Coordinates of C-alpha atoms in Angstrom, one line a residue:
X2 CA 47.7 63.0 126.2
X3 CA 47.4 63.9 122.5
X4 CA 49.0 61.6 119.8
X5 CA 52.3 62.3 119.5
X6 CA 51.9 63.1 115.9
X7 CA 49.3 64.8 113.8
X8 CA 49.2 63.8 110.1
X9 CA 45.7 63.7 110.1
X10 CA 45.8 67.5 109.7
X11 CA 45.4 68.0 106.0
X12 CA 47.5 71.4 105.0
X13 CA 44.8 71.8 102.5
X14 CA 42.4 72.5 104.9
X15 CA 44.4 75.1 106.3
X16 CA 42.5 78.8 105.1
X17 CA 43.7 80.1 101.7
X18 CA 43.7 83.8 101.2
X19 CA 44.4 86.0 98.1
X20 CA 47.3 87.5 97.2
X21 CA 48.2 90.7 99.1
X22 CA 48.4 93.9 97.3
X23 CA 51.6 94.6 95.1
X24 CA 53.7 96.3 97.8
X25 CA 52.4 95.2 100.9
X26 CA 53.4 93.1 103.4
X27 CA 52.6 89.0 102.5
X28 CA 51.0 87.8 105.6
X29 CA 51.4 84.4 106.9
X30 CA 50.3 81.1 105.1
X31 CA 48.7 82.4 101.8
X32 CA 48.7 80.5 98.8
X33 CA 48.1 81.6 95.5
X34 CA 45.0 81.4 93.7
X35 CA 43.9 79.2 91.0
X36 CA 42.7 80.9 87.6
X37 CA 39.4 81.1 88.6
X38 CA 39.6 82.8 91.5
X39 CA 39.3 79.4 93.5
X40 CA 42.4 78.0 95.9
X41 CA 44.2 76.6 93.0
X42 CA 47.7 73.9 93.5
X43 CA 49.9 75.5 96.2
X44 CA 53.1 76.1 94.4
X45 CA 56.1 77.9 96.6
X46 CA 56.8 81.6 95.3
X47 CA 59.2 83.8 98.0
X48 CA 57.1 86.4 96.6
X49 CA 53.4 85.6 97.0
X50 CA 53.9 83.2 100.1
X51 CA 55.5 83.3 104.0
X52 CA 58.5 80.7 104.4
X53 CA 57.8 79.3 107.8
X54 CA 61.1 78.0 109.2
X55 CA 61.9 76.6 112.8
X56 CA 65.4 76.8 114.3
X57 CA 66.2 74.9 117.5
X58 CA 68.3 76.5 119.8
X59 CA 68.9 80.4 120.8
X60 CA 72.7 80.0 121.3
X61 CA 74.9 81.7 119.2
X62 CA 74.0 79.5 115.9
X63 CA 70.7 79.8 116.6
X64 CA 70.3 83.6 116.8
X65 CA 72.6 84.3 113.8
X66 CA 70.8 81.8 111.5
X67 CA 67.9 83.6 112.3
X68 CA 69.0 87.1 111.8
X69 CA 70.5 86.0 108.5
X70 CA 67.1 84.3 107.3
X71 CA 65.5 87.7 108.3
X72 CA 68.0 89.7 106.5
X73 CA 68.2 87.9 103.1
X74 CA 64.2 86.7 103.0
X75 CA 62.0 90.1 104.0
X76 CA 59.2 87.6 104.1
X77 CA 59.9 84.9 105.6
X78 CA 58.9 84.1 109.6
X79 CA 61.8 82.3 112.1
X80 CA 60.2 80.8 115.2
X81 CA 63.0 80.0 117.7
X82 CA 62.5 76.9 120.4
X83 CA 64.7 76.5 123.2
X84 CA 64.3 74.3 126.1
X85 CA 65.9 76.5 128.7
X86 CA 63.6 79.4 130.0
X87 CA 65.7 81.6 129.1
X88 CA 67.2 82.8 125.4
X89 CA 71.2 83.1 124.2
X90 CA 72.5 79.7 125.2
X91 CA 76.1 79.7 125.8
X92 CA 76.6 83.6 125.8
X93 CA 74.5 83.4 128.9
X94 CA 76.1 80.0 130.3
X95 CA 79.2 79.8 129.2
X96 CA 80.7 83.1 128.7
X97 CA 82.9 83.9 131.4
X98 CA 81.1 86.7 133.8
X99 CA 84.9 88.7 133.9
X100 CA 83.9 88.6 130.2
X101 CA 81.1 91.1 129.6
X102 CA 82.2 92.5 126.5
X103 CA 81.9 89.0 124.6
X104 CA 78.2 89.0 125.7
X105 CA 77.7 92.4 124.0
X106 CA 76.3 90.4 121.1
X107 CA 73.2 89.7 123.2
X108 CA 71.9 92.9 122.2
X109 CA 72.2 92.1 118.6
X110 CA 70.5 89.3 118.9
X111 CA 67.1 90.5 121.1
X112 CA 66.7 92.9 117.9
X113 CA 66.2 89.9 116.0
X114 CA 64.0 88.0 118.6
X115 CA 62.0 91.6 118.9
X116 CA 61.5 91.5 114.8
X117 CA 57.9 90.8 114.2
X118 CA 58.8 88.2 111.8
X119 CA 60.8 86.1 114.6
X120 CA 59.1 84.5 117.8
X121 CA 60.9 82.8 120.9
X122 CA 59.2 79.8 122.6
X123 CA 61.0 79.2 125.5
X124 CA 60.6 75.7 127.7
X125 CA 60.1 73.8 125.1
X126 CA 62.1 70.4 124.5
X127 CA 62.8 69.5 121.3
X128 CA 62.7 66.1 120.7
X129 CA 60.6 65.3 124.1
X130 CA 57.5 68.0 123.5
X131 CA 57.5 67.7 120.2
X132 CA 59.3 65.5 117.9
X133 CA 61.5 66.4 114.7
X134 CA 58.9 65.5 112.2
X135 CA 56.0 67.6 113.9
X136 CA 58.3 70.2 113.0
X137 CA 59.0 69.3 109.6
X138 CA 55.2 69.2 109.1
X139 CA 54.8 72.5 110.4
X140 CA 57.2 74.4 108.3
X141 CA 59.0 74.9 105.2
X142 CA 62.2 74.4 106.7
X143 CA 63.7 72.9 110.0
X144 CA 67.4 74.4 111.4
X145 CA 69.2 72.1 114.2
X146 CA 71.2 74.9 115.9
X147 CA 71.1 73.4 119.6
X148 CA 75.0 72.8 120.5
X149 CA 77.2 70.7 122.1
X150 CA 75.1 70.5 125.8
X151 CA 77.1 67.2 126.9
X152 CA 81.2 67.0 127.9
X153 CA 83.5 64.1 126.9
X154 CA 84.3 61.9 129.8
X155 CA 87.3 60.8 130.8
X156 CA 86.3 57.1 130.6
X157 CA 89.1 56.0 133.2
X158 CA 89.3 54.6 136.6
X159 CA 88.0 57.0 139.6
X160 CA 86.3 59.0 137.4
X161 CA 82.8 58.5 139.5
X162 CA 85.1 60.0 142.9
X163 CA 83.2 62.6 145.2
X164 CA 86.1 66.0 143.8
X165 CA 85.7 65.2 140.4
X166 CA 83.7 67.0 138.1
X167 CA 83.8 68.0 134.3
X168 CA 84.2 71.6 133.5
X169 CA 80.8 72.3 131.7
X170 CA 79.3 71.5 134.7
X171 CA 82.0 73.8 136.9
X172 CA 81.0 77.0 134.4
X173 CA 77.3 76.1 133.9
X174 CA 77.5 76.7 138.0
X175 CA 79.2 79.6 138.1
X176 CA 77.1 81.1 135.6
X177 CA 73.5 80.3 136.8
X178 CA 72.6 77.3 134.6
X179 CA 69.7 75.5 136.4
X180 CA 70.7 72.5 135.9
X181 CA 74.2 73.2 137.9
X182 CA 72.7 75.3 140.1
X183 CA 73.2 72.4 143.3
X184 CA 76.6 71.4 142.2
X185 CA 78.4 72.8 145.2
X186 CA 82.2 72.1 144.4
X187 CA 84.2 71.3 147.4
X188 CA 87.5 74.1 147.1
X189 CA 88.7 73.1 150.5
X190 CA 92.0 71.5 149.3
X191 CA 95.1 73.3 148.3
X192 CA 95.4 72.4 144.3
X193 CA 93.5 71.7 141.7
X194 CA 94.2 70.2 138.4
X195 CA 92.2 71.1 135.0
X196 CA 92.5 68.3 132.6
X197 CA 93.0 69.9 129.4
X198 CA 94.3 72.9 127.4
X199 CA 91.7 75.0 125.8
X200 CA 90.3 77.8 126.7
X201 CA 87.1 76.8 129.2
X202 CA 90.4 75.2 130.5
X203 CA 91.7 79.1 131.2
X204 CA 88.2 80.0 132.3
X205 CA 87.6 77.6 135.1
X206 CA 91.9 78.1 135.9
X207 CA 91.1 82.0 136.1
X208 CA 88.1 81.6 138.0
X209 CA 89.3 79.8 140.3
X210 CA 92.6 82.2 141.1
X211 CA 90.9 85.2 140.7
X212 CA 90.5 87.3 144.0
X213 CA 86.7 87.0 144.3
X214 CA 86.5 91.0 145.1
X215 CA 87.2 91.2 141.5
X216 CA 84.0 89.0 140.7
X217 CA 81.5 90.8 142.6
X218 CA 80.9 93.2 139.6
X219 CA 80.3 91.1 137.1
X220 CA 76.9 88.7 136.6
X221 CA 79.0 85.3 138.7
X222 CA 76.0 84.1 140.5
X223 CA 75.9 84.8 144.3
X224 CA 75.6 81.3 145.4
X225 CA 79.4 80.7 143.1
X226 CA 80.7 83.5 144.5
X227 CA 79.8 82.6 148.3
X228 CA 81.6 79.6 147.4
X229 CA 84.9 80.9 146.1
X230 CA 85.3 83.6 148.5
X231 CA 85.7 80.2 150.8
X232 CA 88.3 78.6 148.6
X233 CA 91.4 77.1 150.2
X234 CA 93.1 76.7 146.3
X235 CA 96.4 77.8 146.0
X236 CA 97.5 76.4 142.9
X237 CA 95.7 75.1 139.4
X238 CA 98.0 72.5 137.2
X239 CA 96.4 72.7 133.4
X240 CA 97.3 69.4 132.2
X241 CA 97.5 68.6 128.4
X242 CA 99.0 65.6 126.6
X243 CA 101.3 67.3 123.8
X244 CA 103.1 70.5 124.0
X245 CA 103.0 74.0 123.7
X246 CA 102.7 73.9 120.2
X247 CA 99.6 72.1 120.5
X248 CA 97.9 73.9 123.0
X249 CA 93.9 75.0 122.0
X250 CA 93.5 78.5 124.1
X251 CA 93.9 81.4 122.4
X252 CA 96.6 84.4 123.4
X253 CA 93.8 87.0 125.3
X254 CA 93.1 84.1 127.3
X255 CA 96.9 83.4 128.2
X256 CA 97.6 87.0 128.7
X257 CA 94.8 87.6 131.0
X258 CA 96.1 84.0 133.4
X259 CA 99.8 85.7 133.0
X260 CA 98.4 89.4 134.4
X261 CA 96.2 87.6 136.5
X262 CA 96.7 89.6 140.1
X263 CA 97.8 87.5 143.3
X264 CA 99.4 85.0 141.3
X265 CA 102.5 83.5 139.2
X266 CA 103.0 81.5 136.6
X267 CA 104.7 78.0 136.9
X268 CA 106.5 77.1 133.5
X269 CA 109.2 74.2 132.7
X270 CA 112.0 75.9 130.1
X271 CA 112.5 71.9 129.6
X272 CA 109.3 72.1 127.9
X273 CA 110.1 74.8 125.6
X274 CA 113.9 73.3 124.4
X275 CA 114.1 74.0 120.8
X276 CA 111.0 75.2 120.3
X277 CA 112.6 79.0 119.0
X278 CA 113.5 77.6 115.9
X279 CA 110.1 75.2 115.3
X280 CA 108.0 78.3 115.2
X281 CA 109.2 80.4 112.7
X282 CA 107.1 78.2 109.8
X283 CA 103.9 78.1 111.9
X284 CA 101.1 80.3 111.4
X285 CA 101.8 83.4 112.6
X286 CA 98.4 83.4 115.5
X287 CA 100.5 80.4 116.3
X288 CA 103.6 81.5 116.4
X289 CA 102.3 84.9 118.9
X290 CA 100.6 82.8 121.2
X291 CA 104.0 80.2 121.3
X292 CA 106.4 82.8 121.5
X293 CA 104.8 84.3 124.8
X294 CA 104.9 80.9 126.4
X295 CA 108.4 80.8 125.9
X296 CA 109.4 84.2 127.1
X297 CA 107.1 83.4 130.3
X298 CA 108.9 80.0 130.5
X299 CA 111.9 81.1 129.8
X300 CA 112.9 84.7 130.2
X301 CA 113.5 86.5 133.4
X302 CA 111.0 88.9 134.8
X303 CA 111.2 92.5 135.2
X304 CA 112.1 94.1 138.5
X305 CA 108.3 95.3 138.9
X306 CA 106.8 92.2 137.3
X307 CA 109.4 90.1 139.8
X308 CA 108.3 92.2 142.9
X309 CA 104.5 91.8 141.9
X310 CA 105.1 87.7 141.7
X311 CA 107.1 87.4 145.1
X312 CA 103.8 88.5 146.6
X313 CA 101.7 86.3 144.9
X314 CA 99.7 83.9 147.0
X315 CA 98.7 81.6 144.6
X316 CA 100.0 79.4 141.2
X317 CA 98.9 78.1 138.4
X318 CA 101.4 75.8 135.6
X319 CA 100.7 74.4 132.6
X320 CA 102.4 70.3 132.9
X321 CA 102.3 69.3 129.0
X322 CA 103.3 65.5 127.8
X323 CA 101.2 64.3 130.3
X324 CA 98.2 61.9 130.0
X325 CA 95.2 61.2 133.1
X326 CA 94.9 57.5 133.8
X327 CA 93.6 57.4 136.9
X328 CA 91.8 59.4 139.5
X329 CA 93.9 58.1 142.7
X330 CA 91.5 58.1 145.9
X331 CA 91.6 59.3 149.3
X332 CA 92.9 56.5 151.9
X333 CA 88.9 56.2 153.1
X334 CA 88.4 55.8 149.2
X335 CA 85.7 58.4 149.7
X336 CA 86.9 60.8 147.5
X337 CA 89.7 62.4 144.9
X338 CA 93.0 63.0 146.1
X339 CA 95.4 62.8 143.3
X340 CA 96.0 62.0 139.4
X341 CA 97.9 59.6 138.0
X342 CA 99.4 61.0 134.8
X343 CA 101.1 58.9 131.6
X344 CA 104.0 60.9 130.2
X345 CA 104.1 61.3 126.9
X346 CA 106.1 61.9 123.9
X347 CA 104.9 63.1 120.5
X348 CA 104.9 61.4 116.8
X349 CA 104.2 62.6 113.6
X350 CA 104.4 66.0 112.0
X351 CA 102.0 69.2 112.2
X352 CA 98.4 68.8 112.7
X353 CA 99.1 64.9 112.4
X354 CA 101.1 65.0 115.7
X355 CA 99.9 62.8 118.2
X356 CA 100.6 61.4 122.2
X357 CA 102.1 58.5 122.6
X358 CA 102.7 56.7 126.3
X359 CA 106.7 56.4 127.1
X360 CA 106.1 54.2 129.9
X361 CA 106.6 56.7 132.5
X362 CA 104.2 57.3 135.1
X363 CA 103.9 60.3 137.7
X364 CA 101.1 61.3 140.4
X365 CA 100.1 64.7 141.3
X366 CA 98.3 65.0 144.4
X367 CA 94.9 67.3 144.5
X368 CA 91.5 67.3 145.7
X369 CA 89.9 68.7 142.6
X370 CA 89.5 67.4 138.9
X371 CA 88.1 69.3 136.2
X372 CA 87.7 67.7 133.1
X373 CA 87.8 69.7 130.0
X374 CA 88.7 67.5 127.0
X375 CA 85.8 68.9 125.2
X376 CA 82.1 69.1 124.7
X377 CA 79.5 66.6 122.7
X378 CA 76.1 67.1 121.1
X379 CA 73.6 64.6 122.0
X380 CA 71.1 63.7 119.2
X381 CA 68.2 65.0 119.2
X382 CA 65.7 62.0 117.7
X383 CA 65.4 59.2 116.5
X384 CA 64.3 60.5 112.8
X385 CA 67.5 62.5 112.8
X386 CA 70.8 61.1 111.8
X387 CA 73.6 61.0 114.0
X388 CA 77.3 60.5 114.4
X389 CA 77.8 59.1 117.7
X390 CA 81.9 59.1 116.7
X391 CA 82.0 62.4 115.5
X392 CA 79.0 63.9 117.9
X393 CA 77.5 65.6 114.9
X394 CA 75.0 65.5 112.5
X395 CA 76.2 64.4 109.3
X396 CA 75.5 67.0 106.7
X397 CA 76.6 68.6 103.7
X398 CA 77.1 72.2 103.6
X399 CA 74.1 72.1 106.3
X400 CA 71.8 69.9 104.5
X401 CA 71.1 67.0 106.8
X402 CA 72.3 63.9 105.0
X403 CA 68.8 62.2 103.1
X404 CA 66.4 64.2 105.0
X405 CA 65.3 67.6 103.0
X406 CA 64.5 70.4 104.3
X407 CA 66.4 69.8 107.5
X408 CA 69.6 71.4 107.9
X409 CA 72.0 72.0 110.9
X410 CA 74.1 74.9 112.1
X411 CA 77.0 75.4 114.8
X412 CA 78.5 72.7 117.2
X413 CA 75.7 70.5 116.2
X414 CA 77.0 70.6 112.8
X415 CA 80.8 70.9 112.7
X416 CA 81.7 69.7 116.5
X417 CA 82.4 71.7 119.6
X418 CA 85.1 74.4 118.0
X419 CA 85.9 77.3 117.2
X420 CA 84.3 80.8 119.0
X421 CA 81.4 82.8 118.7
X422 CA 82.7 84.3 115.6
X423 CA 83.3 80.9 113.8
X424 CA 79.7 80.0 114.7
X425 CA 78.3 83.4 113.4
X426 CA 80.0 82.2 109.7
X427 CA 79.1 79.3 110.0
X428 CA 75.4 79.9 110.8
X429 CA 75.5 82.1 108.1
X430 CA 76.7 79.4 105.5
X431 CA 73.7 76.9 106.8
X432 CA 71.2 80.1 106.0
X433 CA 72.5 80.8 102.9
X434 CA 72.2 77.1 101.9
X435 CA 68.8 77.3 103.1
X436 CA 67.5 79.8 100.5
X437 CA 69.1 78.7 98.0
X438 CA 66.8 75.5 98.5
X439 CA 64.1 77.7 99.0
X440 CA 65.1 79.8 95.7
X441 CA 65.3 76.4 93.6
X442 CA 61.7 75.0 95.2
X443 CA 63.3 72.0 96.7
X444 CA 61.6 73.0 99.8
X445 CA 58.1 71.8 100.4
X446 CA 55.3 73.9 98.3
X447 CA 52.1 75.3 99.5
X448 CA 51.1 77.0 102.8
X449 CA 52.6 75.4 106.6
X450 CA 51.1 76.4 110.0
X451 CA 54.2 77.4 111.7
X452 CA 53.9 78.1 115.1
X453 CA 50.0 78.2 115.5
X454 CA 49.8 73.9 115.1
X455 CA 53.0 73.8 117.0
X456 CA 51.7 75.9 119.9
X457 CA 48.2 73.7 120.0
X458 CA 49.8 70.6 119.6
X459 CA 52.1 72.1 122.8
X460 CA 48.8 73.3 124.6
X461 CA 47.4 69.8 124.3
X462 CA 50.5 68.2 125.8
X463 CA 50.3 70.5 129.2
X464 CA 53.2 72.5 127.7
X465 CA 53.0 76.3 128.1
X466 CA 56.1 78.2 126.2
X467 CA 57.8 81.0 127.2
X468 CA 57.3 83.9 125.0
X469 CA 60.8 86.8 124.3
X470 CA 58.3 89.2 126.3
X471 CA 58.0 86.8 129.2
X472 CA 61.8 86.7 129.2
X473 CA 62.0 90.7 129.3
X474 CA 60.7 90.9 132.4
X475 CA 63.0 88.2 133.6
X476 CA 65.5 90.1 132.3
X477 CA 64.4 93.0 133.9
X478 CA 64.2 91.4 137.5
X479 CA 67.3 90.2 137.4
X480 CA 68.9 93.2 136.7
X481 CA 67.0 94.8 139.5
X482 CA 68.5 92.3 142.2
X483 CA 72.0 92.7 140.6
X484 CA 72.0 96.9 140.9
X485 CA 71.3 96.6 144.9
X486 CA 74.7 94.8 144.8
X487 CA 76.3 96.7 141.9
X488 CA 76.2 93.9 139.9
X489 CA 74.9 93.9 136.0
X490 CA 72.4 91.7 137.2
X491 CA 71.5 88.6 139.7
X492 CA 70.9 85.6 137.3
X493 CA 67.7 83.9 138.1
X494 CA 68.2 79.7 138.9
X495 CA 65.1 78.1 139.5
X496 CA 63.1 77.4 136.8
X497 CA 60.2 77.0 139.2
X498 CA 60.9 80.5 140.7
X499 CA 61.2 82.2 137.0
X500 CA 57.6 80.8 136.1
X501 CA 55.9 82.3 139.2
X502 CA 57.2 85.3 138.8
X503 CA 55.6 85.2 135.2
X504 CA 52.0 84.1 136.9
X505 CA 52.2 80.6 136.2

């Protein structure tokens, strides 16, 4: 096994070339010459030298940081490393598949990974192949952009049971992420209960209720939809601890659980007393998405919406001012069969308001429980500062605090919030930041390797990275499994089986 770190390589001994013609292209890891003709001091000029910069992660924030770098700097080189396979992140596995036209953006983002000035290397883990500072040694520049890959537990009793899972897990099965790929939830009971209000919340509710005949266009995985087309769920409770004035899902995902077909909606009006006149000084996304809660909670249907609910087959209810304490067990103890649920009452005003226990306790029997209180970011090394409270990397404006030249972008830098379009500005923002740096040479001067010391140190460590092309022709045999079954494509699991069919 190689050292774990190469300092020994001297970038002066890296080969110096002269300038290229005015007008041409600047190729990759030229420095200027000194007055004699000879390699003279390396000093950074945007227009006489590549910027090498690294971004880990191909999620969202990866790809737009890159395609911003690209746009703004038509010199400088992006090499992407991601430890999945497989390129895109969360559009890929965590997207719902009844959502295709939010992973429209896919195709944006393989124009930037075809650029020649960006690379992917796939199956490489950041952090485990090669640490932070290998990176910073190989490039001008290093971008965190690797998200929030870890859920919030519940941290309370019965947590562990057999029937309890969080909903990361639950959507990276359903949508082909390798490491879900055995999870196998048990839908044999009649109700399951989704512990929190956001909108992976609505995902996993809607997946779940959705007649699976409406699934079997989209990319679900086969093995996910085997599974629900055996489901015994009935009815999905969406559990939150303060009201419908603090829900976190937005109104497309509400109006799609409200039209959802073969089932009805279970709403309290008790829940909604008052609420009429509390909205009218909320913002006015607010204020939409509240006002069709209460005209659902509250309002009689229509004759045809009326006939269309008396058919349903299956429910789902959102129970607010409720609080999980406990995961009640089955009378063997061998797995979930209920949740025991604080109720709640809110203090304080606005974004301020908070859940507070009355005292009052009430059990809901189940045999599923989804978490979904949120994601977390893990860090990523020990040379990288991290807020275990906040689960991000504490940074200013995207400069990672006291280390230059390392900056952050997306979950990783502002928490787990937000969608794809908040990421996109936000990205943007961390890119910007970047060249500025680079603009006022606080980034490191003279010529870096980039990706040809990074893929020899990887070559050294028995680690072979998967190249954009490589994943094209993934790409392509997936779609060719999905079109027997009319499907947009049949996602590939197993890592092991995606490498042979690449020769390795």
């Amino acid at each position: 096994m190689a050292p774990r770190c190469w300092r020994w390589w001297h970038w002066s001994a890296w080969p110096r070339t002269r300038p290229p013609p005015a007008g041409s292209t600047p190729s990759r890891n030229r420095a200027p010459l000194g007055l004699d003709g000879s390699a003279g001091r390396p000093q950074f000029s945007t227009q006489e030298q590549t910027p090498q910069i690294c971004v880990v992660g191909s999620g969202p924030a990866g790809f737009y940081t890159a395609q911003h770098l690209l746009k703004h700097h038509t010199g400088a080189h992006v090499d992407i490393y991601e430890k999945q396979l497989v390129p895109f992140g969360l559009v890929r596995f965590g997207v719902a598949p009844d959502h295709p036209e939010v992973k429209n953006v896919i195709n944006t983002f393989t124009q930037t990974a075809r650029s020649d000035r960006c690379a992917f290397h796939g199956n490489v883990v950041v952090g485990r192949d090669v640490t932070v500072p290998e990176l910073r040694e190989a490039y001008h520049a290093v971008v965190l952009s690797y998200g929030a890959e870890d859920h919030q537990a519940l941290e309370i009793p019965g947590e562990e049971l057999p029937g309890v899972c969080s909903a990361r897990a639950f959507v990276g099965w359903y949508n082909g992420l390798p490491e879900n790929r055995e999870l196998v939830p048990d839908l044999s009971c009649d109700t399951a209960v989704i512990l929190g209000q956001g909108n992976v919340a609505l995902d996993v509710a809607r997946i779940l209720l959705t007649p699976p005949e409406h699934l079997e266009k989209t990319d679900i995985t086969e093995a996910a939809l085997g599974v629900l087309r055996q489901s015994r769920v009935k009815t999905v409770w969406i559990v939150g601890r303060r009201g419908p004035l603090q829900v976190a899902f937005t109104i497309k995902e509400l109006r799609e659980m409200i039209q959802l077909p073969g089932t009805r909606p279970i709403l309290d009006p008790a829940d909604f007393l008052g609420l009429q006149d509390r909205i009218k000084e909320v913002p006015r996304p607010r204020k939409r998405l509240t006002e069709l809660l209460l005209r659902t909670a509250t309002e009689k249907p229509g004759v045809e919406e009326a006939a269309r609910q008396a058919l349903a087959s299956r429910a789902w209810g959102l129970r607010f001012f409720r609080s999980p304490q406990q995961v009640l067990p089955s009378p063997d103890g061998r797995r979930a069969a209920g949740i025991r649920l604080a109720v709640t009452t809110l203090e304080g005003v606005g974004e301020a308001t908070r859940a507070v226990p009355t005292g009052d306790m009430e059990d809901l029997p189940c045999g599923l429980v989804l978490s979904s209180v949120g994601y977390k970011s893990r860090p990523i090394d020990p040379s990288v500062p991290f807020d275990p409270k906040l689960g991000v990397i504490p940074n200013m404006e995207g400069r990672v605090v006291d280390v230059p030249g390392l900056y952050c972008s997306g979950w990783v830098k502002r928490g787990p919030t937000g969608v794809i379009t908040t990421t996109m500005t936000d990205s943007f923002l961390t890119s910007q930041t970047l060249l500025q740096d680079l603009k006022a040479g606080l980034l490191p001067s003279g010529p870096r390797p980039g990706s040809s010391a990074i893929t020899a140190l990887l070559s050294s460590r028995g680690v072979r990275p998967i190249s954009f092309s490589d994943w094209e022709k993934l790409d392509a045999e997936e779609v060719s499994r999905g079109q027997g079954a009319g499907k947009p494509r049949e996602k590939l699991l197993d890592p092991q089986e995606m490498l042979r069919l690449l020769g390795r």
